[in-house]
Short mmCIF file of C-alpha atoms in Angstrom, two decimals:
data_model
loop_
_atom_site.label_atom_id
_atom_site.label_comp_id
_atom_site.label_asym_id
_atom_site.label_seq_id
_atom_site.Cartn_x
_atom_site.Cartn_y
_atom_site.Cartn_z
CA UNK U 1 -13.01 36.62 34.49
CA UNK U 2 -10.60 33.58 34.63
CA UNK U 3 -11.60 29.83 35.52
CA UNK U 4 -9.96 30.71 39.11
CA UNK U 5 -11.67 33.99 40.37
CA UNK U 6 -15.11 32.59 38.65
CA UNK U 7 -14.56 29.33 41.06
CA UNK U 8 -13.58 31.60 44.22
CA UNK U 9 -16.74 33.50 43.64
CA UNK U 10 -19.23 30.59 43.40
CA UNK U 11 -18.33 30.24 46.90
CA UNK U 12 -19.46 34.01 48.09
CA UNK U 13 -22.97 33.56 46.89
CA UNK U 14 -26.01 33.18 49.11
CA UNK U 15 -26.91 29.45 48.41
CA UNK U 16 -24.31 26.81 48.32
CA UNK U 17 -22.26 25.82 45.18
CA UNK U 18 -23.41 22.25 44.34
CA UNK U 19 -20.41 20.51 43.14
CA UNK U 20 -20.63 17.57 41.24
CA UNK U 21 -17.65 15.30 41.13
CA UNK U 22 -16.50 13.22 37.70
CA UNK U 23 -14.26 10.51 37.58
CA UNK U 24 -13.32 10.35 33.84
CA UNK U 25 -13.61 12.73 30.83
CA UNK U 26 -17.36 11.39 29.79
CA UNK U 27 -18.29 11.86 32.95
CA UNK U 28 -16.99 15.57 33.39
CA UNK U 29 -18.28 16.17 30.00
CA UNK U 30 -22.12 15.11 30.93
CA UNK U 31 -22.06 17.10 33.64
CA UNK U 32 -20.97 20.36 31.92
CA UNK U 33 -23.59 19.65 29.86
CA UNK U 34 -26.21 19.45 32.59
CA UNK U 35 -25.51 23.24 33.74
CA UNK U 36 -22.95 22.35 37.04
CA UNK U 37 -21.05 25.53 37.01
CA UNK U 38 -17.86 23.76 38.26
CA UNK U 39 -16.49 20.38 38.70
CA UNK U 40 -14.54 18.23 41.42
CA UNK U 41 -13.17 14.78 40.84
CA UNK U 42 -13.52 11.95 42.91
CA UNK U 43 -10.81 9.97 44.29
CA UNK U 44 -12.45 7.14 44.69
CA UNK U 45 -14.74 7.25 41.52
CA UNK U 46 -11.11 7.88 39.56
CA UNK U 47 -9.62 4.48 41.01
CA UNK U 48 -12.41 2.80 40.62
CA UNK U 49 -12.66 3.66 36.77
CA UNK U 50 -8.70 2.03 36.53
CA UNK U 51 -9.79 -1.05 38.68
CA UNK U 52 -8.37 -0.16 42.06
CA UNK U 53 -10.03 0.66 45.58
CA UNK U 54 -9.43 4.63 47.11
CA UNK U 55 -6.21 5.98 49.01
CA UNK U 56 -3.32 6.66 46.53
CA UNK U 57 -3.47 2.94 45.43
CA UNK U 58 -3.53 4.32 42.22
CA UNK U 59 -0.38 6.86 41.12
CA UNK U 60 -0.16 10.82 40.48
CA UNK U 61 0.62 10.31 36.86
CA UNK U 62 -2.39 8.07 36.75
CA UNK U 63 -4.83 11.12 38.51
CA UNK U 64 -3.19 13.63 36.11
CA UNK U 65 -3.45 11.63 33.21
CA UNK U 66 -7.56 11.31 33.82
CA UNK U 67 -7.38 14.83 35.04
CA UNK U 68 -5.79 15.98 31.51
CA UNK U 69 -8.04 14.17 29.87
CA UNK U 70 -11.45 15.68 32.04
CA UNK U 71 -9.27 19.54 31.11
CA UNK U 72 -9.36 18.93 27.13
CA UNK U 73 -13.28 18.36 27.41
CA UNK U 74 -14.58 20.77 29.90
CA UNK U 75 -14.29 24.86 30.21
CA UNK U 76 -15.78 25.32 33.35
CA UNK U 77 -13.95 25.13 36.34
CA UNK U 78 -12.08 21.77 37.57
CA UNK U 79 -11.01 21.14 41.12
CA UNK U 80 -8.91 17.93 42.17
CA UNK U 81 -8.65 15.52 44.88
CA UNK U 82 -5.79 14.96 45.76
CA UNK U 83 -6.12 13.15 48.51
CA UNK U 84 -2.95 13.42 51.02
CA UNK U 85 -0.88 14.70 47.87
CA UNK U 86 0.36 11.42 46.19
CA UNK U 87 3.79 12.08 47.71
CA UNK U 88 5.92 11.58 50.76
CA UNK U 89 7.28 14.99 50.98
CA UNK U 90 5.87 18.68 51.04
CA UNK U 91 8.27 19.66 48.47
CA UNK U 92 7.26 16.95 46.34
CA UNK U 93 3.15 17.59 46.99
CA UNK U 94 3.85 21.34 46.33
CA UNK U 95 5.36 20.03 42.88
CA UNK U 96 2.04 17.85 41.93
CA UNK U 97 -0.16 20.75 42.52
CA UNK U 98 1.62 22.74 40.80
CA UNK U 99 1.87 20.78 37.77
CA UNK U 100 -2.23 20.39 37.98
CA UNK U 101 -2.61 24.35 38.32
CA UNK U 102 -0.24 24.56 34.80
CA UNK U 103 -3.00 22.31 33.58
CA UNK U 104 -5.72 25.00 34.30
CA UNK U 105 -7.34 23.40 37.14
CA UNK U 106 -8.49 25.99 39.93
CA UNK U 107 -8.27 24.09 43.14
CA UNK U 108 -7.63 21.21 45.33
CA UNK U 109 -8.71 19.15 48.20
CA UNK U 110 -5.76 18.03 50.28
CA UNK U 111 -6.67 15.35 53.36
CA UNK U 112 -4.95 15.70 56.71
CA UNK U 113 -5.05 11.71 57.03
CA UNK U 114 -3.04 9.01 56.30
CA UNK U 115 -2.78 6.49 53.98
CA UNK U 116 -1.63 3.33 54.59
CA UNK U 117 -1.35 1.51 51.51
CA UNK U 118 -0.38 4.44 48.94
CA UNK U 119 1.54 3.44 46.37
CA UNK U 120 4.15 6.08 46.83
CA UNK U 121 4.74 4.83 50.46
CA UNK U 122 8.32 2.12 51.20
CA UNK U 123 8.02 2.85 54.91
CA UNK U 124 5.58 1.22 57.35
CA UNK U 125 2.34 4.26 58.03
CA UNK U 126 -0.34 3.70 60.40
CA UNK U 127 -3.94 5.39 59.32
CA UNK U 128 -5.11 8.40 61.17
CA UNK U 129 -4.54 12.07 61.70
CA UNK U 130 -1.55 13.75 60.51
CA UNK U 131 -0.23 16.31 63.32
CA UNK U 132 -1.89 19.55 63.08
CA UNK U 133 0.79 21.69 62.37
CA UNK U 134 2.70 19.41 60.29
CA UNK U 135 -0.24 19.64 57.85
CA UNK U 136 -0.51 23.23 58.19
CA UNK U 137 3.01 24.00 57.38
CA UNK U 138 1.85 21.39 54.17
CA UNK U 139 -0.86 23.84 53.48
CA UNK U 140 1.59 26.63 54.06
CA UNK U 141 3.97 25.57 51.65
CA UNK U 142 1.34 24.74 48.91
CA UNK U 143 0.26 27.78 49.20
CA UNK U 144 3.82 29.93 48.83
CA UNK U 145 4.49 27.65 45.69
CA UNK U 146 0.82 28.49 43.82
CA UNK U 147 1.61 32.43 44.60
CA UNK U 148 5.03 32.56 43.45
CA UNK U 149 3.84 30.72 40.24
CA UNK U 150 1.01 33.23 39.80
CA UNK U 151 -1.43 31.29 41.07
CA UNK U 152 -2.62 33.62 44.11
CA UNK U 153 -6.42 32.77 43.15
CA UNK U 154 -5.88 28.66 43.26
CA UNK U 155 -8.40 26.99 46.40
CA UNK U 156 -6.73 24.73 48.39
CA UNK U 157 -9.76 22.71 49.71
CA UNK U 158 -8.48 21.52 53.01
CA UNK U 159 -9.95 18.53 53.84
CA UNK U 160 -10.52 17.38 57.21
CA UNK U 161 -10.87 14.00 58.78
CA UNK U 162 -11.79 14.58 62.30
CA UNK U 163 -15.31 12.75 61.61
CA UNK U 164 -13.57 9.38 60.86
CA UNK U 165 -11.13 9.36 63.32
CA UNK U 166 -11.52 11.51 66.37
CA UNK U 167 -13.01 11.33 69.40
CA UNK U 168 -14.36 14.51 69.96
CA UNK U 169 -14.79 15.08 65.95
CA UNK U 170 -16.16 19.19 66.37
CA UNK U 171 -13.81 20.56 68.30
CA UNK U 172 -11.24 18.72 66.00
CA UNK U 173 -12.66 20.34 63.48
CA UNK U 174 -13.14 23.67 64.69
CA UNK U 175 -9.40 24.02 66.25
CA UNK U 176 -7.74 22.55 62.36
CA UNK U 177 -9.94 24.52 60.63
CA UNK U 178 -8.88 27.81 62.34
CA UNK U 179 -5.31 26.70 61.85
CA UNK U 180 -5.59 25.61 58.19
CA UNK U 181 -7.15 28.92 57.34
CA UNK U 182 -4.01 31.26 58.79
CA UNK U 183 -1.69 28.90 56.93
CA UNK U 184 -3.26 29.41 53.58
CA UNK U 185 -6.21 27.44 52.80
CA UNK U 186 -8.92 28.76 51.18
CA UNK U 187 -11.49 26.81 52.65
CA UNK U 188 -12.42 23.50 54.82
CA UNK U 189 -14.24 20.28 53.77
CA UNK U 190 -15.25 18.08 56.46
CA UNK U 191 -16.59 14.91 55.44
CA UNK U 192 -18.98 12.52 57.53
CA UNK U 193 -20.39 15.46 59.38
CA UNK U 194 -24.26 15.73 59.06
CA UNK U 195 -25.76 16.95 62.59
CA UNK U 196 -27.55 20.45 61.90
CA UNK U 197 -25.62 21.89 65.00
CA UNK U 198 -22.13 20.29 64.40
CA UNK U 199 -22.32 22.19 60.86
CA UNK U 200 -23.66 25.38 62.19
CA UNK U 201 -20.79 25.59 65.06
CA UNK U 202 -18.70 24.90 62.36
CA UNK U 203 -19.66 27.36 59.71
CA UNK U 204 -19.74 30.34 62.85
CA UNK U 205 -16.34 29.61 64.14
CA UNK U 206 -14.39 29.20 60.65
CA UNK U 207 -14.05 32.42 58.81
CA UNK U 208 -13.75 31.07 55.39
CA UNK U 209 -16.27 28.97 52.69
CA UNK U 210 -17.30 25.61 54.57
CA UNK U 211 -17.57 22.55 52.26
CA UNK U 212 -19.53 19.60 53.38
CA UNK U 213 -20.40 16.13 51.26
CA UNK U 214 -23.92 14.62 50.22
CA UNK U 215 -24.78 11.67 52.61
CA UNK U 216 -28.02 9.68 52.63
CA UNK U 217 -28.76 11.98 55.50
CA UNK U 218 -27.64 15.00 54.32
CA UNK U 219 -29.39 16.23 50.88
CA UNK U 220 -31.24 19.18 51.51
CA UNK U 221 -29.83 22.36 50.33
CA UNK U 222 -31.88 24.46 51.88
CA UNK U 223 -31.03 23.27 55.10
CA UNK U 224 -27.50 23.69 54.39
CA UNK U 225 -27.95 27.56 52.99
CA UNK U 226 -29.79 28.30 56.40
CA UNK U 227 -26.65 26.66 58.47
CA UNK U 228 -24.04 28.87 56.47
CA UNK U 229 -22.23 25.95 54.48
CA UNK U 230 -20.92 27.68 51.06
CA UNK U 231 -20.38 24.32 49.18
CA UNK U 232 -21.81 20.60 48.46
CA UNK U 233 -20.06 18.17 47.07
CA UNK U 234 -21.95 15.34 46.10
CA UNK U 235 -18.61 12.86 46.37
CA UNK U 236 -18.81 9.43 45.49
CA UNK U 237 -22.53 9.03 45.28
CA UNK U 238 -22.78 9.61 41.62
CA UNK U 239 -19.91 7.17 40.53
CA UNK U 240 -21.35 4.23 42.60
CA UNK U 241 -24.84 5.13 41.34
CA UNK U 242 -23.35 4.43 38.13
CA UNK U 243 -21.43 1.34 39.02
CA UNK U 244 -24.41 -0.34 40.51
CA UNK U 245 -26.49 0.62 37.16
CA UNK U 246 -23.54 -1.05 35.25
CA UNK U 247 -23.88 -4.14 38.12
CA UNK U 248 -27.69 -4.60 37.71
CA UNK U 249 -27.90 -4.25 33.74
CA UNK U 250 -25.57 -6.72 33.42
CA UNK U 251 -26.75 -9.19 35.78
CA UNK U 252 -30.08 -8.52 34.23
CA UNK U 253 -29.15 -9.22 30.43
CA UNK U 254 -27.17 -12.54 31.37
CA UNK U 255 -29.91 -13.42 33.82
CA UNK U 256 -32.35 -12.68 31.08
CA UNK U 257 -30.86 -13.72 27.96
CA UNK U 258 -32.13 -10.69 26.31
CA UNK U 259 -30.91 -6.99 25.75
CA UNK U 260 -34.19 -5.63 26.02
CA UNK U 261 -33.13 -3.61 29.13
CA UNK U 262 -30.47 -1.84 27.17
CA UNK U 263 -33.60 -0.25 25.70
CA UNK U 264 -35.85 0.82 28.45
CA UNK U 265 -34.71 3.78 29.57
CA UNK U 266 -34.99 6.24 26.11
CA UNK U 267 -34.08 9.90 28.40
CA UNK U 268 -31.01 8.03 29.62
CA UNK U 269 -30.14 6.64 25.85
CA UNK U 270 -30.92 10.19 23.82
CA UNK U 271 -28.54 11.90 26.60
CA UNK U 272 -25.41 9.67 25.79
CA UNK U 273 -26.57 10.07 22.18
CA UNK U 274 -26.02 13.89 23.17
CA UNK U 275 -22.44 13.82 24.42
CA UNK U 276 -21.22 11.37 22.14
CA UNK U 277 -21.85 14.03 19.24
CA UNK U 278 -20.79 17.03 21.02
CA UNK U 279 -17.11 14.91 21.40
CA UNK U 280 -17.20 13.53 18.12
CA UNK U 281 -19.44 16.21 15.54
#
């Protein structure tokens, strides 16, 4: 079974695929290692690795060239964000996911938001919701372009935004969803929501793999298996764990004068010690 079907199946089982998302090739590596059966990226872990904030501040050729590097490590399954497709045009997004699916990745997630300060952007764009069916003939498109390059198994993720900038965020939801689905997608992510019954109208009314993401008030897989959601992505929560480990060490040692805290934390050190030989041995 190819990379592709093995990721489309992960999402039929009974309890949800937790996804795990890297932001560099170390980080995509460790996690392999752990046992994640599939991998996302993060968007905002990925520009934050390069020294820039989230929303297509950073370039496509600087995603794909992390992504290639994450693909040389890894053989389990990859899926990319995206974001809103680090172009202007459809033509032009159709091309960049393309060129990741030559790469070997199985999947996508493609926001129907804008943003305001991408780098690819000359003209003036106010944040918000794209129009509904603009983004679905998006979807639509992406979609005809994977087939007719042989890619009829690729998941286009489609992400969402209606918690961040709706009013009535649900039925938002609920009416995109339905309309992302018949143009192509393979599935929905909808970040931000967390109420029990928001997800559970959700997961009844969209007939297709429901993707929600870890939030301080949203952890418990169980809870999500009972409510129907097929897939958890744990996001950014992982890369800013990191970051504020990175933060506190090094306050600590210059505070300190002393590396002893390099030193105190032996399952963390023999686990680096770990990858570092499976990259390098």
């Amino acid at each position: 079974m190819n990379n592709s079907k093995n990721f489309k199946n992960l999402h039929e089982q009974d309890a949800p695929l937790l996804l795990p998302n890297a932001w560099d090739a170390l980080s995509a590596l460790i996690l392999e290692q752990a046992g994640f059966k599939a991998i996302g990226t993060t968007s905002w872990g990925m520009a934050n690795s390069l020294g820039y904030k989230d929303g297509e501040i950073i370039s496509f050729q600087a995603c794909l060239s992390i992504v290639e590097k994450i693909m040389a490590v890894v053989s389990i399954p990859v899926t990319v964000d995206i974001e809103s497709g680090f172009a202007k045009t459809n033509d032009e997004i159709v091309d960049n996911v393309i060129t990741l699916a030559n790469l070997g990745v199985v999947g996508i997630n493609i926001e129907d938001s804008y943003k305001p300060f991408a780098s690819h952007l000359t003209d003036s764009v106010v944040g918000g919701l794209k129009d509904t069916a603009a983004h679905a003939e998006l979807i639509k498109s992406i979609r005809s372009g994977l087939d007719e390059a042989g890619y009829q198994d690729f998941f286009i993720n489609a992400r969402i935004d209606a918690y961040f900038h709706a009013k009535d965020p649900l039925q938002e939801t609920i009416a995109r969803g339905s309309c992302y689905i018949a143009s192509g997608a393979s599935g929905i992510f909808v970040p931000g929501m967390t109420q029990s019954d928001d997800i559970k109208a959700v997961t009844r009314s969209i007939a297709a793999p429901v993707n929600v993401m870890s939030l301080p008030d949203l952890t418990d897989m169980s809870q999500l298996q009972n409510l129907g959601v097929k897939r958890f992505s744990i996001g950014n929560a992982l890369s800013d764990l990191t970051i504020a480990f990175m933060e506190h060490t090094a306050t600590t040692l210059l505070k300190q004068n002393n590396t002893a805290a390099l030193y105190q934390n032996p399952a963390f050190n023999t686990q680096v010690s770990t990858v570092f030989y499976t990259v390098n041995g």
